[in-house]
Tab-separated table of C-alpha atoms in Angstrom:
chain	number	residue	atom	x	y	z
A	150	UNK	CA	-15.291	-2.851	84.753
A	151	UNK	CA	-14.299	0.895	83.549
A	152	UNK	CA	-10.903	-0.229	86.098
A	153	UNK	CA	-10.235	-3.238	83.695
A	154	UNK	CA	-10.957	-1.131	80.563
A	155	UNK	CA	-8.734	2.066	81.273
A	156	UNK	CA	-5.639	-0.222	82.611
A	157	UNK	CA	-5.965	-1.904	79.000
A	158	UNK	CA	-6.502	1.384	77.378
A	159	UNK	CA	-2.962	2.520	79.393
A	160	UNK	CA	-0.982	-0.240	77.855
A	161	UNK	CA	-1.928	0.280	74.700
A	162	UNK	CA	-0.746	3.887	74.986
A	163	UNK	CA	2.413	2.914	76.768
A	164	UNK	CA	2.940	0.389	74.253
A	165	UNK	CA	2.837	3.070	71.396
A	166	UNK	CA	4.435	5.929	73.390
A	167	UNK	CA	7.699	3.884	74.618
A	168	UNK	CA	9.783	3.949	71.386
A	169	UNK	CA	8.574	7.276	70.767
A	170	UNK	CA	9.593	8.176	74.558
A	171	UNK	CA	13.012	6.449	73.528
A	172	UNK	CA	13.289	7.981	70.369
A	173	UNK	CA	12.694	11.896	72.077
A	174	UNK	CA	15.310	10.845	74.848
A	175	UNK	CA	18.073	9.635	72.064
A	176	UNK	CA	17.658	13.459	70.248
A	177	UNK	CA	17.913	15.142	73.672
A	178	UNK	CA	21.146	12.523	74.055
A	179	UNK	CA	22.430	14.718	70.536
A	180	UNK	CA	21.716	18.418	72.121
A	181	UNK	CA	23.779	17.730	75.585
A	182	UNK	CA	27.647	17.931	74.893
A	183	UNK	CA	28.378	15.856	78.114
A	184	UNK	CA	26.462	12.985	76.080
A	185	UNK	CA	27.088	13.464	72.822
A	186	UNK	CA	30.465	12.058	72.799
A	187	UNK	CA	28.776	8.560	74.229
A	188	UNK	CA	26.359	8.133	71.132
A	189	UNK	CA	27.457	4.794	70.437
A	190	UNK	CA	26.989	3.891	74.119
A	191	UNK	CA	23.549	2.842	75.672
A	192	UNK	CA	22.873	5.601	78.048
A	193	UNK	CA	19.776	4.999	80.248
A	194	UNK	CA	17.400	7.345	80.287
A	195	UNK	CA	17.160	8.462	83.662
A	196	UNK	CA	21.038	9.384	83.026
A	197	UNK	CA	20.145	11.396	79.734
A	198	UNK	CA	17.522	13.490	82.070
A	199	UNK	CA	19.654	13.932	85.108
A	200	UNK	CA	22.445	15.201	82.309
A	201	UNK	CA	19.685	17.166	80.669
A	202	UNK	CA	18.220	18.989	83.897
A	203	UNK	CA	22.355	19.952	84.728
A	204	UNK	CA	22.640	21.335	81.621
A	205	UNK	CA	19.574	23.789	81.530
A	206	UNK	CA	20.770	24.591	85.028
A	207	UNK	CA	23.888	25.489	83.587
A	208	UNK	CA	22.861	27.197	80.842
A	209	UNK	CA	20.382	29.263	83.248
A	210	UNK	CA	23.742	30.346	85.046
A	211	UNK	CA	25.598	31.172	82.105
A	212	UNK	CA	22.432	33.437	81.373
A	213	UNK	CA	22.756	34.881	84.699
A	214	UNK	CA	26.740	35.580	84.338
A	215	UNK	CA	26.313	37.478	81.088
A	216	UNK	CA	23.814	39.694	82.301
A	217	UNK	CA	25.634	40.593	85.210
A	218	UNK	CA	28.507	41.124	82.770
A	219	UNK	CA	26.413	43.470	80.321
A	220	UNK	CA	25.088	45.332	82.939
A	221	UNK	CA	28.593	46.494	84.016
A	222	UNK	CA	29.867	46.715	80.475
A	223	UNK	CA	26.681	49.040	79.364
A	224	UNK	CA	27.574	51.537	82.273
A	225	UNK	CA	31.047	52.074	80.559
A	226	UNK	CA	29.924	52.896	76.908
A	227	UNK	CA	28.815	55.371	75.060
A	228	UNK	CA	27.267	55.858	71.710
A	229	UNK	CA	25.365	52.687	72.216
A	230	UNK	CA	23.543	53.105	68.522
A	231	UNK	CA	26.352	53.021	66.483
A	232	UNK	CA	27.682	50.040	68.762
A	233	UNK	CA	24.672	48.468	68.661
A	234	UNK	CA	24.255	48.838	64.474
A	235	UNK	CA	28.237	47.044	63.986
A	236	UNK	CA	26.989	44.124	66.563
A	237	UNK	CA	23.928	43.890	64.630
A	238	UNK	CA	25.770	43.498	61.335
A	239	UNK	CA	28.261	41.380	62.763
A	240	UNK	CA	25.830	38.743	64.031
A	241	UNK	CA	23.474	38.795	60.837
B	172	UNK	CA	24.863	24.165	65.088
B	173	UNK	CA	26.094	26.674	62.598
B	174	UNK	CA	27.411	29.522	64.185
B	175	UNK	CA	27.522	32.098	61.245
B	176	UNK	CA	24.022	32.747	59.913
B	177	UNK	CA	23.071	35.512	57.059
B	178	UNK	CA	19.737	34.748	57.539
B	179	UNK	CA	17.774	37.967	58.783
B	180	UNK	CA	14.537	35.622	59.653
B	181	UNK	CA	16.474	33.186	61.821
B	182	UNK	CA	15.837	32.869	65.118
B	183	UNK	CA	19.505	33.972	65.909
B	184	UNK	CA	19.082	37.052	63.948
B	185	UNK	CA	15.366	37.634	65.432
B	186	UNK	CA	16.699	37.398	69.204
B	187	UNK	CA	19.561	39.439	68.189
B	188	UNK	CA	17.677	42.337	66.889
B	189	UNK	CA	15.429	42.147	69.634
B	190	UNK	CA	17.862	42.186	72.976
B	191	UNK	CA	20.102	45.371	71.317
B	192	UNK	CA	16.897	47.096	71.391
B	193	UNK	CA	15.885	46.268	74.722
B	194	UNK	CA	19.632	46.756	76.053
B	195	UNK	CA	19.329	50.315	74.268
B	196	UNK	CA	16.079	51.007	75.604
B	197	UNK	CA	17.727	49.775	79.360
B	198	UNK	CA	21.237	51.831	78.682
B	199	UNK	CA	18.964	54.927	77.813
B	200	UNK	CA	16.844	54.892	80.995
B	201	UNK	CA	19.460	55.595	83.258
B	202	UNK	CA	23.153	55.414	82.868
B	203	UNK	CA	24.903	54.058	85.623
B	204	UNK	CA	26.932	55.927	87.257
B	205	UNK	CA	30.086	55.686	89.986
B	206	UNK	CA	26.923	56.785	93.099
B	207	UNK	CA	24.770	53.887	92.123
B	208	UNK	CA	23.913	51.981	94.771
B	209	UNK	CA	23.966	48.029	94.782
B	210	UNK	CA	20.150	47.513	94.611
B	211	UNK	CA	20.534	49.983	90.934
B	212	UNK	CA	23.085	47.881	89.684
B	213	UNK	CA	21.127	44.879	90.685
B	214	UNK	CA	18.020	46.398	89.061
B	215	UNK	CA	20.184	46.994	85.810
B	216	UNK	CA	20.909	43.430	86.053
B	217	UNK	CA	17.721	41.965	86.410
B	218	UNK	CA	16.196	44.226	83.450
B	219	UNK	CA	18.811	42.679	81.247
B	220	UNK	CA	18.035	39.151	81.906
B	221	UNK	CA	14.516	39.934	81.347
B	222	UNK	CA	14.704	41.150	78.559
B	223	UNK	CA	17.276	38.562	77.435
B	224	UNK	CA	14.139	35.763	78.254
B	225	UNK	CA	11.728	37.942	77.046
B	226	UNK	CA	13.384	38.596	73.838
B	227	UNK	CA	13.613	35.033	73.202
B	228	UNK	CA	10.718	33.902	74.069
B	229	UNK	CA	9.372	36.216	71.772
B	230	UNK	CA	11.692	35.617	69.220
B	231	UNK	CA	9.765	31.975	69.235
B	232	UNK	CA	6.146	33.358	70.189
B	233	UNK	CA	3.446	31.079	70.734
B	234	UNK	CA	4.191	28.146	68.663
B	235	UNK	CA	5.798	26.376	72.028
B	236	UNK	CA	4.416	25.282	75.173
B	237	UNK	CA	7.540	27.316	76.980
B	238	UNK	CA	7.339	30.041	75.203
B	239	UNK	CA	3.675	31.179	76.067
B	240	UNK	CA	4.326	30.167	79.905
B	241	UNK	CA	7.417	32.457	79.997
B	242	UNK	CA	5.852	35.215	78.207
B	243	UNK	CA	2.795	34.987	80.183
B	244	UNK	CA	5.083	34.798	83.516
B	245	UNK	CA	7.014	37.855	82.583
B	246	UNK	CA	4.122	39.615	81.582
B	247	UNK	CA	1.936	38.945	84.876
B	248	UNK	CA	5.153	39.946	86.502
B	249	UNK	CA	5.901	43.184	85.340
B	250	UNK	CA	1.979	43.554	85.529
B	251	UNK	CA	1.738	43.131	89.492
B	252	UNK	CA	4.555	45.400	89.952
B	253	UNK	CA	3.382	48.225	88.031
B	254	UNK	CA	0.228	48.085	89.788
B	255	UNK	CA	1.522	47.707	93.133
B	256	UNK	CA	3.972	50.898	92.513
B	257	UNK	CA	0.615	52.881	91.689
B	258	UNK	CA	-0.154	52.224	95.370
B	259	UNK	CA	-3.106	49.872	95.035
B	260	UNK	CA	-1.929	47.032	97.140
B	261	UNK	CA	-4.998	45.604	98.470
B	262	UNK	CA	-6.882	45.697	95.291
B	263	UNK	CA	-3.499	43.805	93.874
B	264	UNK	CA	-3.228	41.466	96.427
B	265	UNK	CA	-7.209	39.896	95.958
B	266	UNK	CA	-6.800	39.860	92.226
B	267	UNK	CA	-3.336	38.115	92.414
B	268	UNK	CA	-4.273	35.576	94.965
B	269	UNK	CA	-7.596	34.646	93.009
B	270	UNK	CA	-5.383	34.625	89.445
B	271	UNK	CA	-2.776	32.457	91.497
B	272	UNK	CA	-5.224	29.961	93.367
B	273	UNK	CA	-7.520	29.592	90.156
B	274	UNK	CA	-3.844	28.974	88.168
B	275	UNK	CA	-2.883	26.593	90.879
B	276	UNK	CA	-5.918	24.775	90.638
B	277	UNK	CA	-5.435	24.334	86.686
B	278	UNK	CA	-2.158	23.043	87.228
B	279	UNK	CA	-3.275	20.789	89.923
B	280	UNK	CA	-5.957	19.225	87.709
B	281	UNK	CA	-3.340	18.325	84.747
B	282	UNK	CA	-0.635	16.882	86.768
B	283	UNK	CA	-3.162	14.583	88.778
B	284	UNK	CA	-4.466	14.044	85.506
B	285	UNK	CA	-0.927	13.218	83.942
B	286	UNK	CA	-0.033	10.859	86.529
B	287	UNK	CA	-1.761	8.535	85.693
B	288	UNK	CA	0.259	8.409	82.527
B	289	UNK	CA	3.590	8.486	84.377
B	290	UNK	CA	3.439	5.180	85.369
B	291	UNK	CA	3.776	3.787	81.796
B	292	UNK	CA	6.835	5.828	81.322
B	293	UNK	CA	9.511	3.833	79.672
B	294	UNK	CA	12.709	2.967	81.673
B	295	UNK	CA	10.851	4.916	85.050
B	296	UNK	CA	12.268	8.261	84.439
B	297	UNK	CA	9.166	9.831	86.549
B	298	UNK	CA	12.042	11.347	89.285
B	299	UNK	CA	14.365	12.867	86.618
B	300	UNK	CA	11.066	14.016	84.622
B	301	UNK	CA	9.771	15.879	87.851
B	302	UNK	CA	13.560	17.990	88.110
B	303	UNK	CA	13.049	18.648	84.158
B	304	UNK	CA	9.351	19.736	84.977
B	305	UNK	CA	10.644	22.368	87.245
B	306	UNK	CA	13.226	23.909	85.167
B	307	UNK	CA	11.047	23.788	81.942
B	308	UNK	CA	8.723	26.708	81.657
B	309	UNK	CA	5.297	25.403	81.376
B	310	UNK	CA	6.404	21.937	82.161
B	311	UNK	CA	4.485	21.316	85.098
B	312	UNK	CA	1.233	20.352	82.971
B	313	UNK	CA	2.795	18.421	80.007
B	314	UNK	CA	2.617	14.712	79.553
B	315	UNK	CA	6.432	13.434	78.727
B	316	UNK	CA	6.262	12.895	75.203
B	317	UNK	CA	5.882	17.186	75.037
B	318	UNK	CA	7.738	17.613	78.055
B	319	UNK	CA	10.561	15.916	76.154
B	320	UNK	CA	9.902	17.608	72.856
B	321	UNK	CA	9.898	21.019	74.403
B	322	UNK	CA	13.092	20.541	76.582
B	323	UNK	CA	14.854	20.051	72.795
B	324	UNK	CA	13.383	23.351	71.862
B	325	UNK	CA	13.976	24.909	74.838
B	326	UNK	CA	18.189	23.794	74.920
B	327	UNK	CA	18.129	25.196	71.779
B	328	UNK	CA	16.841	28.127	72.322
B	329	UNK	CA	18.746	28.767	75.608
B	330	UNK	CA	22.050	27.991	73.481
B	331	UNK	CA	21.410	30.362	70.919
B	332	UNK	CA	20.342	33.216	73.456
B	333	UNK	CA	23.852	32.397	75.385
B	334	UNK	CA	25.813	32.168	72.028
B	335	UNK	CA	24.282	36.046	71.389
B	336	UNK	CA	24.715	37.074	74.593
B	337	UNK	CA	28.348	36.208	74.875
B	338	UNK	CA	29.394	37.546	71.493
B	339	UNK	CA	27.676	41.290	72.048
B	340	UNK	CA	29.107	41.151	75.750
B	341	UNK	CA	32.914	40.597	74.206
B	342	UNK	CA	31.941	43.160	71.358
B	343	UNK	CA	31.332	45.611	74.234
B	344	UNK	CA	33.994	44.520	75.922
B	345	UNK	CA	36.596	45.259	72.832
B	346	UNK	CA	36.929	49.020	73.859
């Protein structure tokens, strides 16, 4: 009996959860630049989350890269606070 | 995404401000150089990229899922280490396998727990959702509706700290 009651209580949820499931996939579709270009394209979701999991993955690298860069660029300056004030104002 | 930002409270600004600190603070601990050996550089190396996550996911603080579980990874990290350079390894080891087993058995408990929700997933994404568990922080106990919500937050955090990162490294580079 509780068997009967929670597999009705699932389908209710997945009932109200799919359209907001598809609705969260479509806005990841926006943030990923290999997808973007396809928004007027049905893109399954599976796809959207195999794109999205190779684009953290290369966004980890590109994390990676740069601090491998800074740390060699950092050994080759000097007066790192005025540097560091000009970057600041530069970014704000 | 708009690229130029005069807003000192955005998170741009806030991550900003925070990593030329902590590459200051890294620069000023010990300057590299031409007799460092591979495993200083390396060091170096890692220190930047923590402080690069760190700074972010500070930057963003508790209000997300991600951010506490990388803040709370870092932290547990650096933690251990310290402790086991002050020479108290068995004392570490007990309290890190009890922190790590009781942790495990948390995490255990939510994803047997969120299973059963996986199989209403719309369009049976449960594969693609377990690879996106693994490379969001914190994902491993979030039902997909958050899991999906985070990874939003998270890209856009991640593209912001690469967008900073790349502009100070070709600032430095400019000499």
């Amino acid at each position: 009996m509780s068997g009967r009651r929670s597999r009705s209580k699932q389908s209710t949820v997945s009932r109200i959860t799919d359209d907001q499931i598809a609705d969260l996939v479509s806005k990841l579709q926006q943030l990923i630049p290999e997808l973007r270009r396809r928004r007027f394209d049905k893109v399954s979701s599976s796809k959207v989350l195999q794109e999205t999991c190779n684009y953290i993955r290369s966004l980890h690298r590109e994390v990676e890269d740069l601090s491998d860069r800074l740390s060699q660029l950092l050994a080759s300056t000097d007066s790192d606070s005025d540097q560091a004030a000009i970057i600041r104002s530069l970014l704000m | 995404m708009d690229l130029q930002t005069s807003n000192p409270n955005s998170l741009k600004s806030r991550f900003a401000t925070r990593f030329l600190r902590a590459l200051n603070q890294i620069n000023a601990r010990k300057p590299i150089s031409s007799s460092s050996s591979p495993g200083e550089i390396f060091q170096r190396y890692r220190r930047i990229k923590v402080a690069a996550d760190m700074s972010m996911a500070y930057s963003v603080r508790s209000r997300r899922t991600w951010s506490r579980a990388t803040l709370w990874r870092l932290r547990t990290r650096s933690r251990r280490r310290r402790l086991a350079s002050l020479g108290r390894r068995s004392s570490v080891k007990t309290r890190t396998t009890t922190a790590a087993s009781h942790l495990a058995a948390v995490v255990v408990e939510k994803t047997s727990h969120g299973k059963e929700n996986k199989e209403d997933d719309g369009g049976g994404v449960g594969v693609e959702a377990e690879e996106l568990r693994e490379l969001v922080p914190g994902g491993e106990s979030m039902d997909l509706c958050n899991l999906l919500d985070e990874t939003a937050h998270y890209i856009k955090c991640l593209t912001t700290q690469v967008q900073v990162m790349r502009t100070i490294a070709n600032l430095y580079s400019l000499e």
